[in-house]
Amino acid sequence: MSTCQLEPCIELPLSEEKLKESVDKAKDWALMHGISMRSKTNFNKDQVQLLPVTLLPSSFPKNPFLTVKNVQTILNELIHKVAHDKEFLTSSLKSTIQADPFTAKLFHIYETVYEKDLSQSISLGLLRSDYLLHDDDCKIKQVEINTVATSFAALATITSEYHKYILEELGYRKKACEQIPENNALIGFCKGLIFAWELYNNSEAIILFIVEDITYNISDQRFHEFQIRQLCPKIKIIRKSLTNLVSEGVKLGPNKELIVSNMVVAVVYYRSGYELEAYPTEKEWDMRLLIERSRAIKCPSVQYHLAGTKKVQQSLAQPSVLKKFLKDDASVARVQEIFTGLYTLDFNDDGEKAVEMGINEPYKFVLKPQREGGGNNVYNESIKTWLSSMKESQERTAWILMDRLYPPLQKNYFLRAAEESPLENDINLSDVITELGIYGVIVGDSNEIMLNKQVGHILRTKLSSEDEGGIVAGVGALDSPYLI
Ligand code: ADP
Ligand code: MG
Ligand code: MG
């Protein structure tokens, strides 16, 4: 039985009349302020449609919210230090790269560049650490930390404003002002990009966004571009996929400058490149390597990318590992507090034990590969099937096992574009669970951290019946925390 009850921000359900009026206003506000994406079923560059969003802000307890906000700069530093510890990265990923070709490719780039060919020592990290509340006393626990193509800093910022508007419209001005916290994630990320651009110290140089061949989550990406233009008008931004760069014959200049369409690139910002689809041929991998060898500042550099893998997360959760990276015991304790159990599946005693645990009690765990972007994990009875079938095979070392978190339920209304939910003309009050994300920015090299900030937050909400909730995939919805 849950000891964690979350009261809704206002009395529910709304009357039919109030609901209809609020939904109409909410959809228009959201669309007109950019809570939108391109349609997957009917892609058209002249149109965007509503990105799934909750009508109301979901409740979130204030103390755990502040706990993880305040720990973010320590996590930023932790990722930075891990990324600069070759021995730790190598030993953590050793077994994984034998089984997982994607991580092996990244690792190969890392080794190639960092042994012989490093021309840019500074990395830019735009990070997001994600959390679920766990039923047991509402403790907050880290799900993962993202170091590559971290999304929704822009739309999360807008969603906080959207929920203030909705509560005000419903007559709750005081709650809107006091219980929906300020959110500056977009400006925070853009200032990080500009900070890196300034470090490059060439006023003619541009920022290159590496994007998918087709971008659905266009609004979130473009808002970064528009915000940078506002904050620093002289920076030019271009968008290319790795495949575009291959066909354009990108080269390095005499001082290893990355040159695209005759322009020098100061900062490369990956909004793609974490997924297999970004590398349809070896040529895209060659391009990733070329970029890594260049003098451009990468967000993320390949070592930041590797530091964000699930396998590294699992290595960090082992006893006394944090002590190696964090200077004081208090910081170690704060980070330890938000970790949950993570287990290796390597061929050793611990790995054998984890395989047995997963097979015997699959509902207590989540089985995770080294992938990003949602939809890759294994849950419930399937954990048994998967673990049994890979028990004797190297394949299992590409995965980790994690304690399953069971977050408390609450109620909310989901709004979606009609096209995504043709049968859903009536908006129903649903049982939902929420995942909090905290955004962090870090810039530095192996000697020095030059910028380290916590910059904002996001809440992502899904139906309680779903194991996972990708927003662009249409299963989850953007949300913002209502602090209680
Ligand atoms: P990705 O990098 O693909 O986003 P995540 O580790 O965030 O991978 O997992 C995807 C989703 O799976 C999360 O957003 C969350 O909904 C669910 N999930 C992941 N880990 C757990 C866990 N330990 N307990 C419960 N749900 C989890
Ligand atoms: Mg992730
Ligand atoms: Mg995730």
Coordinates of C-alpha atoms and ligand atoms in Angstrom, one line a residue:
M1 CA 0.0 0.0 0.0
S2 CA 1.4 3.4 -1.0
T3 CA 2.5 5.7 1.8
C4 CA 2.8 8.5 -0.8
Q5 CA -0.4 10.4 -1.6
L6 CA -0.4 13.3 -4.0
E7 CA -3.4 15.6 -3.7
P8 CA -4.3 17.2 -7.0
C9 CA -3.8 21.0 -7.5
I10 CA -7.5 21.6 -7.6
E11 CA -10.6 19.6 -6.9
L12 CA -11.3 17.0 -9.6
P13 CA -13.1 16.1 -11.7
L14 CA -13.9 19.4 -13.4
S15 CA -17.5 20.0 -14.4
E16 CA -18.2 19.1 -18.0
E17 CA -18.7 22.7 -18.8
K18 CA -15.5 23.9 -17.2
L19 CA -13.6 21.0 -18.7
K20 CA -14.7 21.9 -22.2
E21 CA -13.9 25.6 -21.9
S22 CA -10.5 24.9 -20.3
V23 CA -9.6 22.3 -23.0
D24 CA -10.5 24.7 -25.8
K25 CA -8.4 27.5 -24.3
A26 CA -5.6 25.1 -23.3
K27 CA -5.2 23.7 -26.8
D28 CA -5.1 27.1 -28.4
W29 CA -2.7 28.6 -25.9
A30 CA -0.4 25.6 -26.3
L31 CA -0.5 25.6 -30.1
M32 CA 0.0 29.4 -30.3
H33 CA 3.0 29.3 -27.9
G34 CA 4.8 26.4 -29.5
I35 CA 3.9 23.3 -27.5
S36 CA 3.9 21.5 -30.8
M37 CA 5.6 19.0 -33.1
R38 CA 5.4 17.8 -36.7
S39 CA 2.9 15.0 -37.4
K40 CA 4.4 11.5 -37.7
T41 CA 1.5 10.1 -39.6
N42 CA 1.1 13.1 -42.0
F43 CA 4.5 14.9 -42.1
N44 CA 4.2 18.3 -43.6
K45 CA 6.7 21.2 -43.2
D46 CA 3.9 23.7 -43.3
Q47 CA 2.2 22.4 -40.2
V48 CA 2.8 21.6 -36.6
Q49 CA 0.3 20.0 -34.3
L50 CA -0.3 19.9 -30.6
L51 CA 2.4 18.0 -28.7
P52 CA 0.7 15.9 -26.0
V53 CA 0.4 17.9 -22.8
T54 CA -1.5 17.6 -19.6
L55 CA -4.4 20.0 -18.9
L56 CA -3.3 20.6 -15.3
P57 CA 0.1 20.6 -13.6
S58 CA 0.7 17.4 -11.7
S59 CA 1.4 17.5 -8.0
F60 CA 5.0 16.9 -6.9
P61 CA 6.3 17.1 -3.3
K62 CA 8.4 20.1 -2.7
N63 CA 11.2 18.5 -0.6
P64 CA 12.3 15.9 -3.1
F65 CA 12.0 18.5 -5.8
L66 CA 14.4 20.8 -4.0
T67 CA 16.7 17.8 -3.1
V68 CA 17.4 17.0 -6.7
K69 CA 17.5 20.6 -7.9
N70 CA 20.2 21.1 -5.3
V71 CA 22.2 18.0 -6.2
Q72 CA 22.4 18.8 -9.9
T73 CA 25.7 20.7 -9.9
I74 CA 27.3 17.8 -8.1
L75 CA 25.9 15.4 -10.8
N76 CA 27.2 17.7 -13.5
E77 CA 30.7 17.6 -11.9
L78 CA 30.4 13.8 -11.4
I79 CA 29.7 13.3 -15.2
H80 CA 32.5 15.7 -16.1
K81 CA 35.0 13.8 -13.9
V82 CA 33.9 10.4 -15.0
A83 CA 34.2 11.6 -18.6
H84 CA 37.9 12.5 -18.0
D85 CA 38.8 9.3 -16.3
K86 CA 40.0 7.0 -19.0
E87 CA 40.7 4.1 -16.8
F88 CA 37.2 4.2 -15.2
L89 CA 35.4 4.6 -18.6
T90 CA 37.5 1.7 -20.0
S91 CA 37.0 -0.7 -17.2
S92 CA 33.3 0.2 -16.9
L93 CA 32.6 -0.4 -20.5
K94 CA 35.0 -3.2 -21.2
S95 CA 32.4 -6.0 -21.2
T96 CA 29.6 -3.9 -22.7
I97 CA 31.6 -3.1 -25.9
Q98 CA 32.2 -6.8 -26.5
A99 CA 28.4 -7.2 -26.8
D100 CA 27.1 -3.9 -28.0
P101 CA 28.3 -2.7 -31.4
F102 CA 26.9 0.8 -31.0
T103 CA 28.7 1.5 -27.7
A104 CA 31.8 -0.2 -29.2
K105 CA 31.7 2.3 -32.1
L106 CA 31.6 5.3 -29.8
F107 CA 34.3 3.8 -27.7
H108 CA 36.5 3.3 -30.7
I109 CA 36.1 7.0 -31.6
Y110 CA 37.0 7.9 -28.1
E111 CA 40.1 5.8 -28.1
T112 CA 41.2 7.0 -31.5
V113 CA 40.8 10.7 -30.7
Y114 CA 41.9 10.8 -27.1
E115 CA 45.1 8.8 -27.7
K116 CA 46.4 10.6 -30.8
D117 CA 44.3 13.3 -32.1
L118 CA 42.7 15.5 -29.5
S119 CA 42.5 19.1 -30.7
Q120 CA 39.7 20.4 -28.5
S121 CA 39.9 19.7 -24.8
I122 CA 36.8 21.6 -23.7
S123 CA 33.4 19.8 -23.6
L124 CA 29.9 21.3 -23.3
G125 CA 27.3 19.3 -21.3
L126 CA 23.6 20.0 -21.6
L127 CA 22.4 17.4 -19.2
R128 CA 19.1 16.2 -17.7
S129 CA 18.9 13.9 -14.7
D130 CA 15.6 12.1 -14.5
Y131 CA 13.8 10.9 -11.4
L132 CA 10.8 8.9 -10.3
L133 CA 9.2 9.1 -6.8
H134 CA 9.2 5.6 -5.3
D135 CA 6.1 4.5 -3.5
D136 CA 8.0 3.7 -0.4
D137 CA 7.7 7.0 1.5
C138 CA 7.9 9.1 -1.7
K139 CA 11.6 8.8 -1.9
I140 CA 13.1 10.3 -5.0
K141 CA 15.4 8.1 -7.1
Q142 CA 17.4 8.7 -10.3
V143 CA 16.2 6.9 -13.4
E144 CA 19.1 8.0 -15.6
I145 CA 21.2 11.0 -16.6
N146 CA 21.1 12.1 -20.2
T147 CA 24.2 13.6 -21.8
V148 CA 23.3 13.6 -25.4
A149 CA 20.5 15.3 -27.3
T150 CA 18.8 16.2 -24.1
S151 CA 15.4 17.4 -25.1
F152 CA 12.5 19.6 -24.0
A153 CA 14.4 22.4 -22.2
A154 CA 12.4 24.8 -24.4
L155 CA 9.0 23.2 -24.3
A156 CA 9.3 22.6 -20.5
T157 CA 9.9 26.3 -20.0
I158 CA 6.8 27.1 -22.0
T159 CA 4.7 24.4 -20.3
S160 CA 5.4 26.0 -16.9
E161 CA 3.9 29.3 -18.3
Y162 CA 1.0 27.3 -19.9
H163 CA 0.1 25.7 -16.5
K164 CA 0.2 29.1 -14.8
Y165 CA -2.2 30.4 -17.4
I166 CA -4.6 27.4 -17.0
L167 CA -4.8 27.7 -13.2
E168 CA -5.4 31.4 -13.5
E169 CA -8.2 30.8 -16.0
L170 CA -9.7 28.4 -13.6
G171 CA -9.6 31.0 -10.8
Y172 CA -6.5 29.9 -8.9
R173 CA -4.2 32.9 -9.3
K174 CA -2.5 32.4 -5.9
K175 CA -1.7 28.8 -6.6
A176 CA -0.5 29.6 -10.0
C177 CA 2.0 32.2 -8.7
E178 CA 3.1 30.3 -5.6
Q179 CA 3.2 26.6 -6.4
I180 CA 4.4 26.5 -10.0
P181 CA 8.1 27.1 -9.7
E182 CA 10.0 29.4 -12.1
N183 CA 11.6 27.5 -15.0
N184 CA 14.5 28.9 -17.1
A185 CA 15.7 25.7 -18.7
L186 CA 15.7 27.2 -22.3
I187 CA 17.7 30.3 -21.4
G188 CA 20.1 28.1 -19.3
F189 CA 20.8 25.8 -22.2
C190 CA 21.2 28.6 -24.7
K191 CA 23.6 30.4 -22.4
G192 CA 25.6 27.2 -22.2
L193 CA 25.9 27.0 -26.0
I194 CA 26.8 30.7 -26.1
F195 CA 29.4 30.3 -23.4
A196 CA 31.1 27.5 -25.4
W197 CA 30.9 29.6 -28.6
E198 CA 32.6 32.5 -26.8
L199 CA 35.4 30.2 -25.6
Y200 CA 36.1 29.2 -29.2
N201 CA 36.9 32.9 -29.7
N202 CA 36.1 33.4 -33.4
S203 CA 33.3 35.9 -34.0
E204 CA 32.7 34.5 -37.5
A205 CA 32.3 30.9 -36.4
I206 CA 28.9 29.3 -36.3
I207 CA 27.0 26.7 -34.2
L208 CA 26.1 23.5 -36.0
F209 CA 23.0 21.6 -34.8
I210 CA 23.3 17.9 -35.9
V211 CA 19.7 16.8 -36.4
E212 CA 17.7 13.9 -37.7
D213 CA 17.0 13.5 -41.4
I214 CA 13.4 14.2 -40.5
T215 CA 12.8 16.2 -37.3
Y216 CA 9.5 15.7 -35.6
N217 CA 10.3 17.5 -32.4
I218 CA 11.0 20.6 -34.4
S219 CA 9.6 23.3 -32.0
D220 CA 11.8 22.3 -29.1
Q221 CA 14.9 22.5 -31.3
R222 CA 14.0 25.7 -33.1
F223 CA 13.3 27.6 -29.9
H224 CA 17.0 27.0 -28.9
E225 CA 17.9 28.6 -32.2
F226 CA 15.6 31.5 -31.8
Q227 CA 16.6 32.1 -28.2
I228 CA 20.3 32.2 -29.2
R229 CA 19.6 34.7 -31.9
Q230 CA 17.9 36.9 -29.2
L231 CA 20.7 36.6 -26.7
C232 CA 23.6 36.9 -29.1
P233 CA 22.5 38.2 -32.5
K234 CA 25.8 37.6 -34.2
I235 CA 25.8 33.8 -33.9
K236 CA 24.7 32.0 -37.0
I237 CA 23.2 28.5 -36.6
I238 CA 22.8 25.8 -39.2
R239 CA 21.1 22.4 -39.1
K240 CA 22.4 19.3 -40.8
S241 CA 22.1 15.6 -40.3
L242 CA 25.2 13.4 -40.3
T243 CA 24.1 12.1 -43.7
N244 CA 23.9 15.7 -45.0
L245 CA 27.4 16.4 -43.8
V246 CA 28.7 13.2 -45.5
S247 CA 27.2 14.3 -48.9
E248 CA 28.6 17.8 -48.5
G249 CA 32.2 16.6 -48.1
V250 CA 33.0 18.3 -44.8
K251 CA 36.7 18.8 -44.2
L252 CA 39.1 19.9 -41.4
G253 CA 41.1 23.1 -41.9
P254 CA 44.8 23.5 -41.3
N255 CA 44.3 23.9 -37.6
K256 CA 41.7 21.2 -37.4
E257 CA 38.8 23.6 -37.8
L258 CA 35.6 22.0 -38.7
I259 CA 34.5 23.6 -41.9
V260 CA 31.0 23.2 -43.2
S261 CA 29.8 25.2 -46.3
N262 CA 32.9 27.4 -46.0
M263 CA 32.1 28.3 -42.4
V264 CA 34.1 27.5 -39.4
V265 CA 32.1 25.6 -36.7
A266 CA 32.7 26.7 -33.1
V267 CA 30.2 24.4 -31.4
V268 CA 28.6 21.2 -32.6
Y269 CA 25.3 20.5 -30.8
Y270 CA 24.0 17.0 -31.3
R271 CA 20.2 16.7 -31.3
S272 CA 20.7 13.4 -33.0
G273 CA 23.5 10.8 -33.1
Y274 CA 22.4 8.8 -30.0
E275 CA 20.2 6.5 -32.1
L276 CA 21.2 3.7 -34.6
E277 CA 19.1 5.4 -37.4
A278 CA 21.5 8.4 -37.4
Y279 CA 24.2 6.1 -38.8
P280 CA 22.8 4.3 -41.8
T281 CA 26.3 3.6 -43.2
E282 CA 29.9 3.6 -42.1
K283 CA 30.2 7.0 -43.6
E284 CA 28.1 8.6 -40.8
W285 CA 30.4 7.0 -38.3
D286 CA 33.4 8.4 -40.2
M287 CA 31.7 11.8 -40.0
R288 CA 31.2 11.5 -36.2
L289 CA 34.9 10.6 -35.9
L290 CA 35.9 13.6 -38.1
I291 CA 33.8 16.0 -36.0
E292 CA 35.3 14.5 -32.8
R293 CA 38.9 15.1 -34.2
S294 CA 38.0 18.7 -35.0
R295 CA 38.6 21.8 -32.9
A296 CA 34.9 22.5 -32.6
I297 CA 33.6 22.2 -29.0
K298 CA 31.2 19.3 -29.0
C299 CA 27.9 19.0 -27.0
P300 CA 28.5 16.2 -26.1
S301 CA 32.1 15.2 -26.7
V302 CA 32.3 11.5 -27.2
Q303 CA 33.6 11.0 -23.6
Y304 CA 30.5 12.9 -22.2
H305 CA 28.3 10.7 -24.4
L306 CA 30.0 7.5 -23.0
A307 CA 29.7 8.9 -19.4
G308 CA 26.0 9.0 -19.9
T309 CA 25.6 5.3 -20.7
K310 CA 23.5 3.1 -18.5
K311 CA 26.5 0.9 -17.9
V312 CA 28.5 3.8 -16.5
Q313 CA 25.5 4.7 -14.3
Q314 CA 25.6 1.1 -13.0
S315 CA 29.3 1.3 -12.3
L316 CA 28.9 4.5 -10.4
A317 CA 26.3 2.8 -8.1
Q318 CA 28.8 0.3 -6.8
P319 CA 30.1 0.8 -3.3
S320 CA 32.9 3.4 -2.8
V321 CA 33.1 4.4 -6.4
L322 CA 31.6 7.8 -5.8
K323 CA 34.3 8.6 -3.3
K324 CA 36.8 8.5 -6.1
F325 CA 35.1 11.3 -8.0
L326 CA 33.5 13.6 -5.4
K327 CA 35.6 15.6 -3.0
D328 CA 33.7 15.4 0.3
D329 CA 31.6 12.8 2.1
A330 CA 28.6 15.0 2.2
S331 CA 28.4 15.1 -1.6
V332 CA 28.9 11.4 -1.8
A333 CA 26.0 10.9 0.6
R334 CA 23.7 13.2 -1.3
V335 CA 24.3 11.4 -4.6
Q336 CA 24.1 8.0 -3.0
E337 CA 20.8 8.9 -1.5
I338 CA 19.2 9.4 -4.9
F339 CA 20.6 6.2 -6.5
T340 CA 18.7 3.0 -6.5
G341 CA 20.0 -0.5 -7.0
L342 CA 21.8 -1.1 -10.3
Y343 CA 23.3 -4.5 -11.1
T344 CA 25.9 -5.7 -13.5
L345 CA 25.1 -8.6 -15.8
D346 CA 28.8 -9.3 -16.4
F347 CA 30.1 -12.9 -16.1
N348 CA 31.1 -12.8 -12.5
D349 CA 29.5 -13.6 -9.1
D350 CA 27.5 -10.4 -9.0
G351 CA 26.3 -10.9 -12.6
E352 CA 25.2 -14.5 -11.9
K353 CA 23.3 -13.2 -8.8
A354 CA 21.6 -10.5 -10.8
V355 CA 20.5 -12.9 -13.5
E356 CA 18.9 -15.1 -10.9
M357 CA 17.2 -12.1 -9.2
G358 CA 15.8 -10.9 -12.5
I359 CA 14.5 -14.3 -13.4
N360 CA 13.0 -15.0 -10.0
E361 CA 11.3 -11.6 -9.3
P362 CA 11.0 -9.8 -12.7
Y363 CA 8.5 -7.3 -11.3
K364 CA 11.1 -5.9 -9.0
F365 CA 13.4 -4.8 -11.9
V366 CA 13.8 -3.1 -15.2
L367 CA 16.2 -4.6 -17.8
K368 CA 18.1 -1.9 -19.8
P369 CA 20.3 -1.9 -22.9
Q370 CA 22.7 0.9 -23.8
R371 CA 20.2 2.9 -25.7
E372 CA 18.6 6.3 -25.5
G373 CA 15.3 7.8 -26.5
G374 CA 12.8 5.5 -24.8
G375 CA 11.1 2.3 -25.8
N376 CA 14.2 0.0 -25.4
N377 CA 13.8 -1.4 -21.9
V378 CA 12.3 -4.7 -20.9
Y379 CA 9.7 -5.1 -18.1
N380 CA 7.7 -7.7 -16.2
E381 CA 7.5 -11.3 -17.4
S382 CA 9.6 -10.5 -20.4
I383 CA 12.6 -9.9 -18.2
K384 CA 12.4 -13.6 -17.3
T385 CA 12.3 -14.6 -21.0
W386 CA 15.1 -12.3 -22.0
L387 CA 17.4 -13.1 -19.2
S388 CA 16.8 -16.9 -19.6
S389 CA 17.6 -16.7 -23.3
M390 CA 20.8 -14.7 -22.9
K391 CA 22.0 -16.2 -19.7
E392 CA 24.9 -18.1 -21.4
S393 CA 25.6 -15.5 -24.1
Q394 CA 27.9 -12.5 -24.2
E395 CA 24.8 -10.5 -25.3
R396 CA 23.8 -10.1 -21.6
T397 CA 26.8 -7.8 -20.9
A398 CA 25.2 -5.2 -23.2
W399 CA 22.5 -4.8 -20.5
I400 CA 22.1 -3.8 -16.9
L401 CA 19.5 -4.6 -14.3
M402 CA 17.9 -1.9 -12.2
D403 CA 15.5 -1.8 -9.3
R404 CA 12.0 -1.0 -10.6
L405 CA 10.5 2.2 -9.1
Y406 CA 6.8 2.3 -8.5
P407 CA 5.7 6.0 -8.5
P408 CA 2.5 7.1 -6.8
L409 CA -0.6 7.5 -9.0
Q410 CA -2.5 10.7 -9.4
K411 CA -5.2 12.0 -11.8
N412 CA -4.9 14.3 -14.7
Y413 CA -6.3 15.0 -18.2
F414 CA -4.2 14.4 -21.3
L415 CA -4.6 16.6 -24.4
R416 CA -3.4 15.3 -27.7
A417 CA -3.8 16.2 -31.4
A418 CA -7.0 14.8 -32.7
E419 CA -5.0 12.8 -35.3
E420 CA -3.1 11.0 -32.6
S421 CA -6.3 9.9 -30.8
P422 CA -9.2 9.7 -33.2
L423 CA -11.5 7.9 -30.8
E424 CA -10.8 10.3 -28.0
N425 CA -13.2 13.2 -28.4
D426 CA -14.1 13.0 -24.8
I427 CA -11.2 13.9 -22.5
N428 CA -11.1 11.6 -19.6
L429 CA -9.6 11.9 -16.2
S430 CA -6.8 9.3 -16.2
D431 CA -4.5 7.6 -13.6
V432 CA -1.0 9.0 -14.4
I433 CA 2.5 8.9 -13.1
T434 CA 5.1 11.6 -13.5
E435 CA 8.9 11.7 -14.1
L436 CA 10.8 14.8 -13.1
G437 CA 13.9 15.9 -15.0
I438 CA 16.4 18.5 -13.8
Y439 CA 18.5 20.3 -16.4
G440 CA 22.2 21.0 -15.8
V441 CA 24.9 22.8 -17.8
I442 CA 28.6 22.2 -17.5
V443 CA 31.6 23.4 -19.5
G444 CA 35.2 22.4 -18.8
D445 CA 38.3 20.4 -19.7
S446 CA 40.4 18.0 -17.7
N447 CA 42.0 20.8 -15.6
E448 CA 39.1 23.1 -15.0
I449 CA 35.4 23.4 -14.8
M450 CA 34.5 26.8 -16.2
L451 CA 30.7 26.7 -15.8
N452 CA 28.5 24.5 -13.7
K453 CA 24.8 25.3 -13.2
Q454 CA 21.4 23.9 -12.5
V455 CA 19.1 25.6 -14.9
G456 CA 15.5 24.3 -14.8
H457 CA 13.2 21.3 -14.8
I458 CA 10.6 19.3 -16.6
L459 CA 7.8 16.9 -15.7
R460 CA 6.8 14.2 -18.1
T461 CA 3.7 12.3 -17.4
K462 CA 2.3 9.0 -18.7
L463 CA -0.7 6.8 -18.1
S464 CA 0.0 4.5 -15.2
S465 CA -0.7 1.5 -17.5
E466 CA 2.3 2.3 -19.7
D467 CA 5.8 1.0 -18.8
E468 CA 7.4 3.9 -20.7
G469 CA 6.2 7.2 -22.0
G470 CA 7.9 8.8 -25.0
I471 CA 6.3 12.2 -25.7
V472 CA 7.1 12.5 -29.3
A473 CA 6.1 8.8 -29.6
G474 CA 2.7 9.9 -28.4
V475 CA 2.6 7.9 -25.1
G476 CA 3.6 10.5 -22.6
A477 CA 2.7 14.2 -22.2
L478 CA 4.6 17.3 -21.2
D479 CA 3.7 18.5 -17.8
S480 CA 5.0 20.8 -15.0
P481 CA 5.3 20.3 -11.3
Y482 CA 2.8 21.8 -8.9
L483 CA 4.7 21.8 -5.6
I484 CA 2.9 20.5 -2.6
Ligands
ADP1 P1 16.0 6.3 -22.1 O1 17.4 6.7 -22.1 O2 15.6 5.4 -23.2 O3 15.1 7.4 -21.8 P2 15.4 5.4 -19.4 O4 16.3 4.8 -18.4 O5 15.0 6.8 -19.0 O6 15.9 5.2 -20.8 O7 14.0 4.5 -19.4 C1 12.9 4.9 -20.2 C2 11.7 5.0 -19.3 O8 11.5 3.7 -18.7 C3 11.7 6.0 -18.2 O9 11.3 7.3 -18.7 C4 10.7 5.4 -17.2 O10 9.4 5.7 -17.6 C5 10.9 3.9 -17.4 N1 11.9 3.4 -16.4 C6 13.3 3.4 -16.5 N2 13.9 3.0 -15.4 C7 12.9 2.6 -14.6 C8 12.9 2.1 -13.3 N3 14.0 1.8 -12.6 N4 11.7 1.9 -12.7 C9 10.5 2.2 -13.3 N5 10.5 2.7 -14.6 C10 11.6 2.9 -15.2
MG2 MG 18.1 8.6 -21.7
MG3 MG 15.0 8.5 -20.1

